[in-house]
PDB file of C-alpha atoms in Angstrom:
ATOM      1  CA  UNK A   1      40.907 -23.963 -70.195  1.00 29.00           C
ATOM      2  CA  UNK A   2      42.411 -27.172 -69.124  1.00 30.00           C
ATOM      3  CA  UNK A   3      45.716 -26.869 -67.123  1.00 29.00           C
ATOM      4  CA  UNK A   4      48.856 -28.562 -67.915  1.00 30.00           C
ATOM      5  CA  UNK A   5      50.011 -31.592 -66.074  1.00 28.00           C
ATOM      6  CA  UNK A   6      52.608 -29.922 -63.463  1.00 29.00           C
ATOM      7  CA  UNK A   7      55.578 -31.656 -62.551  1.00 28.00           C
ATOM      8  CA  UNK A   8      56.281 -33.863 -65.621  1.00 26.00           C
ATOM      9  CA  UNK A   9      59.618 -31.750 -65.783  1.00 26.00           C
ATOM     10  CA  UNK A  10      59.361 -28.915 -63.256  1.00 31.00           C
ATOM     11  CA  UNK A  11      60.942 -31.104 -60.688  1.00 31.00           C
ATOM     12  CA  UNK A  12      63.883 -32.361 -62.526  1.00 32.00           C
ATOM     13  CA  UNK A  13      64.806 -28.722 -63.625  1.00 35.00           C
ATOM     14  CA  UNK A  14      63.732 -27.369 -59.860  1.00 40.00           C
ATOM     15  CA  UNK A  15      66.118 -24.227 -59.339  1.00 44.00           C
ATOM     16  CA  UNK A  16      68.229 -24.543 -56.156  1.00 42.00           C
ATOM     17  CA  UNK A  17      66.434 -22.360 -53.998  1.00 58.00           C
ATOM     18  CA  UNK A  18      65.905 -22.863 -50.668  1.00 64.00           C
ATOM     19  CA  UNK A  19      62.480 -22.135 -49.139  1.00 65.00           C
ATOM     20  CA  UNK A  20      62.952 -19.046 -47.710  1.00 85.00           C
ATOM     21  CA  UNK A  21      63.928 -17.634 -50.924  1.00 92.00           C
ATOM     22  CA  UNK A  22      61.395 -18.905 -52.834  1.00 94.00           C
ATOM     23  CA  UNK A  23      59.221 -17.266 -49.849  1.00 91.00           C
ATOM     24  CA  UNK A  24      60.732 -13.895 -50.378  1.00 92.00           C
ATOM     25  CA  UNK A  25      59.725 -14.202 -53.988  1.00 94.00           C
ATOM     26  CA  UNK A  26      56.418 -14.940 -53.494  1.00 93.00           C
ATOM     27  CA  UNK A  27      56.557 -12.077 -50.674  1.00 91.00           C
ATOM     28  CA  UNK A  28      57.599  -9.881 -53.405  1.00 93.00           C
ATOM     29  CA  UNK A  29      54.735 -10.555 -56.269  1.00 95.00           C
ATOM     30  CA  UNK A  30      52.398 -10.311 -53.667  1.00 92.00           C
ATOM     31  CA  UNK A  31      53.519  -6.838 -52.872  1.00 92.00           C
ATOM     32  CA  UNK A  32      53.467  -6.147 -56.528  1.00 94.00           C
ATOM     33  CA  UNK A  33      49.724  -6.916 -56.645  1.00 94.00           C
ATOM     34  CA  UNK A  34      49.528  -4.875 -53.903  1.00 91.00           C
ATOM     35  CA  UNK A  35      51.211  -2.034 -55.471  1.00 92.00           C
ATOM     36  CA  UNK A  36      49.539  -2.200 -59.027  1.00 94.00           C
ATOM     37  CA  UNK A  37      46.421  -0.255 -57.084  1.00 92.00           C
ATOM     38  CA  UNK A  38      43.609  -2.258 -59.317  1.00 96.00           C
ATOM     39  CA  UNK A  39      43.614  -5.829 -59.959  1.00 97.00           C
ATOM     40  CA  UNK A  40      40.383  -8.664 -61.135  1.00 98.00           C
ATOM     41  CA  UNK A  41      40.296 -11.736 -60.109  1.00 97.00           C
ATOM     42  CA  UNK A  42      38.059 -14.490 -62.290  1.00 98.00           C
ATOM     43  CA  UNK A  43      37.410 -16.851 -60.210  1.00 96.00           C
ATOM     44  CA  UNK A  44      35.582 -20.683 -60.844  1.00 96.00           C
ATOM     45  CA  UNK A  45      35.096 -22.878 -57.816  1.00 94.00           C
ATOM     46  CA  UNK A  46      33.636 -25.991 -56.851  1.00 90.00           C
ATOM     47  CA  UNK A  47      31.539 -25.229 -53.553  1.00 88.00           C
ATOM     48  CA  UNK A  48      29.065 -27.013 -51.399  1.00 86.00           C
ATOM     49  CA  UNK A  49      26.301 -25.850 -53.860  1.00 84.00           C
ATOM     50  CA  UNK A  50      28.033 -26.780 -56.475  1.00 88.00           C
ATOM     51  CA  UNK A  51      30.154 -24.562 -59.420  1.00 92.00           C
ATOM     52  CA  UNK A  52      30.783 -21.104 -59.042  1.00 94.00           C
ATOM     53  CA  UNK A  53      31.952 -18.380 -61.093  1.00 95.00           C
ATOM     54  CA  UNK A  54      33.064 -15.042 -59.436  1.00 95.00           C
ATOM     55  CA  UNK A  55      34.391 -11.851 -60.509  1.00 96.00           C
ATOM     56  CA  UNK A  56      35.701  -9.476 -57.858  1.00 96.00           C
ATOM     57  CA  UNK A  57      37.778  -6.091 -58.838  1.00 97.00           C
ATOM     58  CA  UNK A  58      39.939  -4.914 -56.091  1.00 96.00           C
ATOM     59  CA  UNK A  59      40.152  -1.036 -56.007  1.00 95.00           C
ATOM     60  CA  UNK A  60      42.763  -0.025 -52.998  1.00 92.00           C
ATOM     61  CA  UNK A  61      42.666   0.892 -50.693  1.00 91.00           C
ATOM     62  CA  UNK A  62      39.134   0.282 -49.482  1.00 93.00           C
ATOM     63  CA  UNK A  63      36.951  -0.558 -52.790  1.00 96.00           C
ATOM     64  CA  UNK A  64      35.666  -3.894 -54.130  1.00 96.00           C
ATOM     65  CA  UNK A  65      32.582  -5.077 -56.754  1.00 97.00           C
ATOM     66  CA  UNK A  66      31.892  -8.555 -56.753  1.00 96.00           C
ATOM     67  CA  UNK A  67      29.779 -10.433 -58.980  1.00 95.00           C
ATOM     68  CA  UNK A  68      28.994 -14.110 -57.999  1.00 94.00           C
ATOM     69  CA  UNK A  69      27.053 -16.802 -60.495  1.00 94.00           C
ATOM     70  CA  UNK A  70      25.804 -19.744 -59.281  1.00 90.00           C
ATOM     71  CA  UNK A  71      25.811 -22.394 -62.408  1.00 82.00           C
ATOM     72  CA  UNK A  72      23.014 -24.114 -61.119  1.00 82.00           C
ATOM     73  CA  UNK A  73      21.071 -20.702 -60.323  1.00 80.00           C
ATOM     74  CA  UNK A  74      22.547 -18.371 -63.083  1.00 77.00           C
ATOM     75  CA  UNK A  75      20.849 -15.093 -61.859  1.00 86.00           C
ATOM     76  CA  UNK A  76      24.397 -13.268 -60.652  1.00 92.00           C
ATOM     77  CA  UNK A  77      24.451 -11.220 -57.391  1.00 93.00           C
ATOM     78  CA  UNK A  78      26.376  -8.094 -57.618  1.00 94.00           C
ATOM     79  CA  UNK A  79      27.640  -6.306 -54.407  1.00 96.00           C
ATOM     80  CA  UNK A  80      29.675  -2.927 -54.261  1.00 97.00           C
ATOM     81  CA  UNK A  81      31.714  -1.800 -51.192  1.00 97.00           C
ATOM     82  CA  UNK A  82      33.135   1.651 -50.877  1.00 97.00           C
ATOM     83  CA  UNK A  83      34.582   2.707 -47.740  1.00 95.00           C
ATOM     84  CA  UNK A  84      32.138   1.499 -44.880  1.00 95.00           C
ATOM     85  CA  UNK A  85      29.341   1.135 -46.718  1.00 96.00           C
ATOM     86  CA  UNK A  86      28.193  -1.976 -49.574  1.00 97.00           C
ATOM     87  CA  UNK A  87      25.072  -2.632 -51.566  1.00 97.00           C
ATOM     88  CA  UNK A  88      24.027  -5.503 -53.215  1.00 95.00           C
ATOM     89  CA  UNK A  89      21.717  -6.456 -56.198  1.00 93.00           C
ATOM     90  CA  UNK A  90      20.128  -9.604 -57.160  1.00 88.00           C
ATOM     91  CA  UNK A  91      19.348 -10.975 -60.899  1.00 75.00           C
ATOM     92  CA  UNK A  92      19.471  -7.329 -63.302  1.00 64.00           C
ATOM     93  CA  UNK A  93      22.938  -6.023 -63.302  1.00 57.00           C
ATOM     94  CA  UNK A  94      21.407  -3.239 -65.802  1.00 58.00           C
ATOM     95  CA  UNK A  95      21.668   0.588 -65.089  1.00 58.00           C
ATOM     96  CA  UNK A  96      17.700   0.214 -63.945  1.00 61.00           C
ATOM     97  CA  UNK A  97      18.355  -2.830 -61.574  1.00 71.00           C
ATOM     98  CA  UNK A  98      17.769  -1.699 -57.599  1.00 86.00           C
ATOM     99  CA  UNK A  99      20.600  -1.861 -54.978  1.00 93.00           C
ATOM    100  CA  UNK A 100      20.023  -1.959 -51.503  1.00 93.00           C
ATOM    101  CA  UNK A 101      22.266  -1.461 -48.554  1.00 95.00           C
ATOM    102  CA  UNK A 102      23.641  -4.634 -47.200  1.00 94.00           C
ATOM    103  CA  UNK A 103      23.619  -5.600 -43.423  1.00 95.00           C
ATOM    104  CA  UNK A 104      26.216  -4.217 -40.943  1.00 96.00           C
ATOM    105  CA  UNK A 105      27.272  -7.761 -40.574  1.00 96.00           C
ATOM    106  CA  UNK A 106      28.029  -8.742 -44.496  1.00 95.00           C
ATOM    107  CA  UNK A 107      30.001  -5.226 -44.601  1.00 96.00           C
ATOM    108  CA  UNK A 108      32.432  -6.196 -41.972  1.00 96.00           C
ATOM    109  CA  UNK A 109      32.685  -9.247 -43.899  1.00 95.00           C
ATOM    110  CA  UNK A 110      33.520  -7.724 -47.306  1.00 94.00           C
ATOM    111  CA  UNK A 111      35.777  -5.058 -45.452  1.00 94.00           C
ATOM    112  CA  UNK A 112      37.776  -7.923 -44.268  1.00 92.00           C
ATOM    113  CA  UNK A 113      37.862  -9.809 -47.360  1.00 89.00           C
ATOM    114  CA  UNK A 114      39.508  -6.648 -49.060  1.00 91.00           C
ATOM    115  CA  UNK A 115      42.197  -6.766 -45.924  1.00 87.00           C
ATOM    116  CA  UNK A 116      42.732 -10.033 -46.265  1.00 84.00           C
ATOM    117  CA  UNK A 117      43.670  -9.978 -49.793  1.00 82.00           C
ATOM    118  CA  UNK A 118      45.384  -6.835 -50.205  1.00 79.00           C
ATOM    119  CA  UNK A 119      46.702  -6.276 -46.336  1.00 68.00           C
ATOM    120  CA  UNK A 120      49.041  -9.307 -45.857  1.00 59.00           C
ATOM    121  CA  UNK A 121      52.266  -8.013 -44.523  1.00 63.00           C
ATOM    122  CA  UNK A 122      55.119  -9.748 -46.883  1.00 57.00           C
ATOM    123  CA  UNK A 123      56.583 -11.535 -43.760  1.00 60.00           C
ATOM    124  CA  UNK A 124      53.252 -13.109 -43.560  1.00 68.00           C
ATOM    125  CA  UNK A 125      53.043 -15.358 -46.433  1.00 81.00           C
ATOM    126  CA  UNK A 126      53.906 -18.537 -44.811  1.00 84.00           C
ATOM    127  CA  UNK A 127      56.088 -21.129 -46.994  1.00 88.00           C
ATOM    128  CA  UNK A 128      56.232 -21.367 -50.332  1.00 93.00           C
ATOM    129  CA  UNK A 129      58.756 -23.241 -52.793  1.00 93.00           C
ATOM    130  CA  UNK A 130      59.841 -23.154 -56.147  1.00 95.00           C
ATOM    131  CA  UNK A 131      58.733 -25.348 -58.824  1.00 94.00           C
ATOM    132  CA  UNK A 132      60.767 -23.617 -61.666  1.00 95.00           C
ATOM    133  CA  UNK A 133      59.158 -22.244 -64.829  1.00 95.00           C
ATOM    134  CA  UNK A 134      55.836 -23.984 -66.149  1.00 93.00           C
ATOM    135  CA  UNK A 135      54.132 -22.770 -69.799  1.00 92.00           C
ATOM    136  CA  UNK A 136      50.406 -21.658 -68.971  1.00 89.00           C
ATOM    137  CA  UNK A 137      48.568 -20.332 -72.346  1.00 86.00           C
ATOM    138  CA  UNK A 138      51.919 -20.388 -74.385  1.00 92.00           C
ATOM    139  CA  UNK A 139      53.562 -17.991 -71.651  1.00 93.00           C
ATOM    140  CA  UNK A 140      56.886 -19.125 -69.370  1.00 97.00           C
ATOM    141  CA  UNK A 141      54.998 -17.830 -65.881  1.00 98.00           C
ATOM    142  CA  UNK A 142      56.760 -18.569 -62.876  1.00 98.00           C
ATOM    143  CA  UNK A 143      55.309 -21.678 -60.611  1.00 97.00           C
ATOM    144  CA  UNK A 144      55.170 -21.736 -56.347  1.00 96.00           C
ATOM    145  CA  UNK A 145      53.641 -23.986 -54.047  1.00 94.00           C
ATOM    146  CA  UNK A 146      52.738 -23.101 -50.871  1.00 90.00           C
ATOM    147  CA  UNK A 147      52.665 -25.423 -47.742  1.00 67.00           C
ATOM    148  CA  UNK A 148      54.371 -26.726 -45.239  1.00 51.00           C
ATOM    149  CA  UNK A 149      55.204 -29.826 -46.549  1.00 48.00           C
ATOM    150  CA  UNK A 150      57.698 -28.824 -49.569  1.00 47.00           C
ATOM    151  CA  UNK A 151      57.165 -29.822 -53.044  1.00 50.00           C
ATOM    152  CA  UNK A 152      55.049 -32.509 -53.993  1.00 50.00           C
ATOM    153  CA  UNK A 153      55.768 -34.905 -57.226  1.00 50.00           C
ATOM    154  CA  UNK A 154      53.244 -33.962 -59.231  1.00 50.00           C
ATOM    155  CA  UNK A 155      54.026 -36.569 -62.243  1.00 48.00           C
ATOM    156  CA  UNK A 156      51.650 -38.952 -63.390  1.00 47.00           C
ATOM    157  CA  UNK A 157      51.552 -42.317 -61.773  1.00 49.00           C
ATOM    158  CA  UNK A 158      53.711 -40.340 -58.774  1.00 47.00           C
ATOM    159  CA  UNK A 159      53.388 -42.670 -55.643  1.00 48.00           C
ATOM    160  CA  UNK A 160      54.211 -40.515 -52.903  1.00 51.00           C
ATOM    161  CA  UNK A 161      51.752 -37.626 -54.231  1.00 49.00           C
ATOM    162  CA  UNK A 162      49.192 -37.716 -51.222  1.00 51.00           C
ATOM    163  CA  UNK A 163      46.074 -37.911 -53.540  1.00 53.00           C
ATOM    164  CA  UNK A 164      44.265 -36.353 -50.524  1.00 61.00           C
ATOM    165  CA  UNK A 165      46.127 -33.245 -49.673  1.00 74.00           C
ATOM    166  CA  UNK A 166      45.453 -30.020 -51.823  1.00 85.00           C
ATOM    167  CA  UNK A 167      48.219 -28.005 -53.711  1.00 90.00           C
ATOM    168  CA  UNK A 168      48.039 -24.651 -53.765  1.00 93.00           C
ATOM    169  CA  UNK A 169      50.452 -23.148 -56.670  1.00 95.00           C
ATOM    170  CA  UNK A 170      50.499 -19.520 -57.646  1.00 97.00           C
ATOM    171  CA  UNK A 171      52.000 -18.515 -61.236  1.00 98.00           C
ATOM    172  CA  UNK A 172      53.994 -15.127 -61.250  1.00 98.00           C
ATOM    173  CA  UNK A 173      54.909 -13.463 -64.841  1.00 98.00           C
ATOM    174  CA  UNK A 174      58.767 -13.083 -64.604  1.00 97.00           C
ATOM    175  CA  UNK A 175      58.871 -10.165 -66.479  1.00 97.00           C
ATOM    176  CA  UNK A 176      56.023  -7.429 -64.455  1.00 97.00           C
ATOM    177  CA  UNK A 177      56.643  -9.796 -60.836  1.00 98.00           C
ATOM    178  CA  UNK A 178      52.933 -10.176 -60.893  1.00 98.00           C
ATOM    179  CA  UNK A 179      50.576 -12.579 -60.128  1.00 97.00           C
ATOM    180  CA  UNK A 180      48.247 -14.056 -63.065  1.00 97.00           C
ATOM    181  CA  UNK A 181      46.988 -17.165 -62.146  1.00 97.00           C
ATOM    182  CA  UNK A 182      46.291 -18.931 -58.400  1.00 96.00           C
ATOM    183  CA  UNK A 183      44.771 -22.773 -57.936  1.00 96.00           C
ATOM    184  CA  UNK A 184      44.235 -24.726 -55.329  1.00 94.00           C
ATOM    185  CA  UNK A 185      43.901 -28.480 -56.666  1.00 92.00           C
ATOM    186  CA  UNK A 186      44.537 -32.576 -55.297  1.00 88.00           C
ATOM    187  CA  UNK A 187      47.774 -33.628 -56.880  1.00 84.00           C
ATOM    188  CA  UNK A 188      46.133 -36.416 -58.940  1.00 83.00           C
ATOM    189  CA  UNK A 189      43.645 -34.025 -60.364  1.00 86.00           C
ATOM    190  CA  UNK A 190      45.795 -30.947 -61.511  1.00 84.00           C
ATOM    191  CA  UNK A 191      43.408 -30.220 -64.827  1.00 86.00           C
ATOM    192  CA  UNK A 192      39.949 -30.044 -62.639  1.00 90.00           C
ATOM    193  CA  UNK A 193      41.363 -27.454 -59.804  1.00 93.00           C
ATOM    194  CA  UNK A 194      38.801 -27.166 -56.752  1.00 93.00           C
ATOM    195  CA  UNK A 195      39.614 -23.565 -56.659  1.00 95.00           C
ATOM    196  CA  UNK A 196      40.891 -21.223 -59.930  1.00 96.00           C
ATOM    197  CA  UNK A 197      41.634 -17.291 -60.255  1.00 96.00           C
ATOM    198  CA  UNK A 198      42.891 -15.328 -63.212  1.00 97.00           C
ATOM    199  CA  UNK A 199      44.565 -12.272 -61.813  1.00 98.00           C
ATOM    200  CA  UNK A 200      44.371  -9.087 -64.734  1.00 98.00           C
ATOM    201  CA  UNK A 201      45.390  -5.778 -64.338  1.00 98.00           C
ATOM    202  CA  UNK A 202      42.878  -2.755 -65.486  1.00 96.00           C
ATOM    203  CA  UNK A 203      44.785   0.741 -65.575  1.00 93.00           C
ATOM    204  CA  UNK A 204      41.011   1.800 -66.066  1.00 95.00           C
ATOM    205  CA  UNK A 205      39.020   0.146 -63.118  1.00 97.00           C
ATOM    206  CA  UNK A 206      36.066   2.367 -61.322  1.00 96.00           C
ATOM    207  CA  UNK A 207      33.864   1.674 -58.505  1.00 97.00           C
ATOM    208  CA  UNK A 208      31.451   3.659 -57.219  1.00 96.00           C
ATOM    209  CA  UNK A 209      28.529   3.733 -54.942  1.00 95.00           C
ATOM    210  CA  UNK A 210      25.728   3.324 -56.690  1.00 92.00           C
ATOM    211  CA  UNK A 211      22.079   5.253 -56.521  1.00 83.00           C
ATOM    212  CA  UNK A 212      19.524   3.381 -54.226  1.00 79.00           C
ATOM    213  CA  UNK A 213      16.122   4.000 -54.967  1.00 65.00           C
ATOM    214  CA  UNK A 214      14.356   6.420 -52.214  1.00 59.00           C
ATOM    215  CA  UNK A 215      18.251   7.771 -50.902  1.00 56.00           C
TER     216      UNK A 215
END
């Protein structure tokens, strides 16, 4: 889905909040996500080896499947954590594919992925400002930036937009307080983001540790 071009309007109609409120705000969404219990994230990303597409379910307080796709190597890995313990799986995400236990190491790794994402004390959030209300999909969400250097123009042919410096703006429904959409993008290239997620909210999610072979 391509994004809209931010800015053309949002700065012109900016609400007149000051940073710290527009911190609080984000404070507060955050702490909604938090709250919800459950959340996915979709996630496509341009890294070193090129495109990525991840899915990762957050179970609190201490769960978490992850499925990561390589584009150029389209045999998914799928790891589990519950608890202390993860598992991984390469290729086959069938009921017959094999997990095996993951290294000490990588668990620590996932364990602090899950407290990085859902642990973040509210006062920790850093700055964030208000871009007023953007249309994403044919819904009004919400827009922020974070960073320290307030809001950036983000109109076309804008000369002081550092063309460098990435933009990281977070899209909160007004109506549940929630996120539903993160990106982390250069100004002059809003519609190819380096960095996408799709927050969604399953009243249903399950993760469990799954049966390895010989255990």
């Amino acid at each position: 889905m391509m994004l809209p071009v931010l800015g053309v309007t949002a700065l012109g109609t900016m609400p007149a909040h000051a940073a710290g409120e527009c911190s609080k705000e984000m404070a507060a969404a955050l702490e909604n996500q938090r709250k919800s219990g459950a959340f996915r994230m979709d996630v496509f990303m341009i890294s070193e080896q090129g495109p990525v597409k991840m899915t990762v379910d957050y179970l609190l307080p201490d769960r978490l499947r992850q499925v990561v796709t390589m584009v150029l190597d389209p045999k998914p890995v799928e790891t589990v954590l519950v608890g202390s313990k993860a598992w991984s799986r390469q290729g086959e995400t069938g009921p017959e594919a094999a997990w095996s236990p993951v290294s000490e190491e990588i668990t620590r790794d996932l364990i602090d992925q899950v407290q990085q994402t859902v642990g973040e004390k509210p006062e920790d959030v850093g700055r964030w400002d208000c871009l007023g209300k953007l249309t994403i999909g044919g819904t009004e969400l919400n827009a922020y930036q974070g960073g320290e250097t307030g809001p950036v123009d983000l109109s076309p042919g804008a000369k002081q937009a550092p063309k460098n410096e990435g933009v990281r703006i977070i899209y909160v429904d007004p109506t549940t307080g929630l996120p539903v959409r993160s990106i982390f993008a250069r100004p002059d290239k809003m519609d190819r983001p380096i960095f996408k997620a799709d927050y969604t909210y399953p009243k249903d999610m399950k993760i469990e540790a799954p049966t390895v072979p010989g255990k």
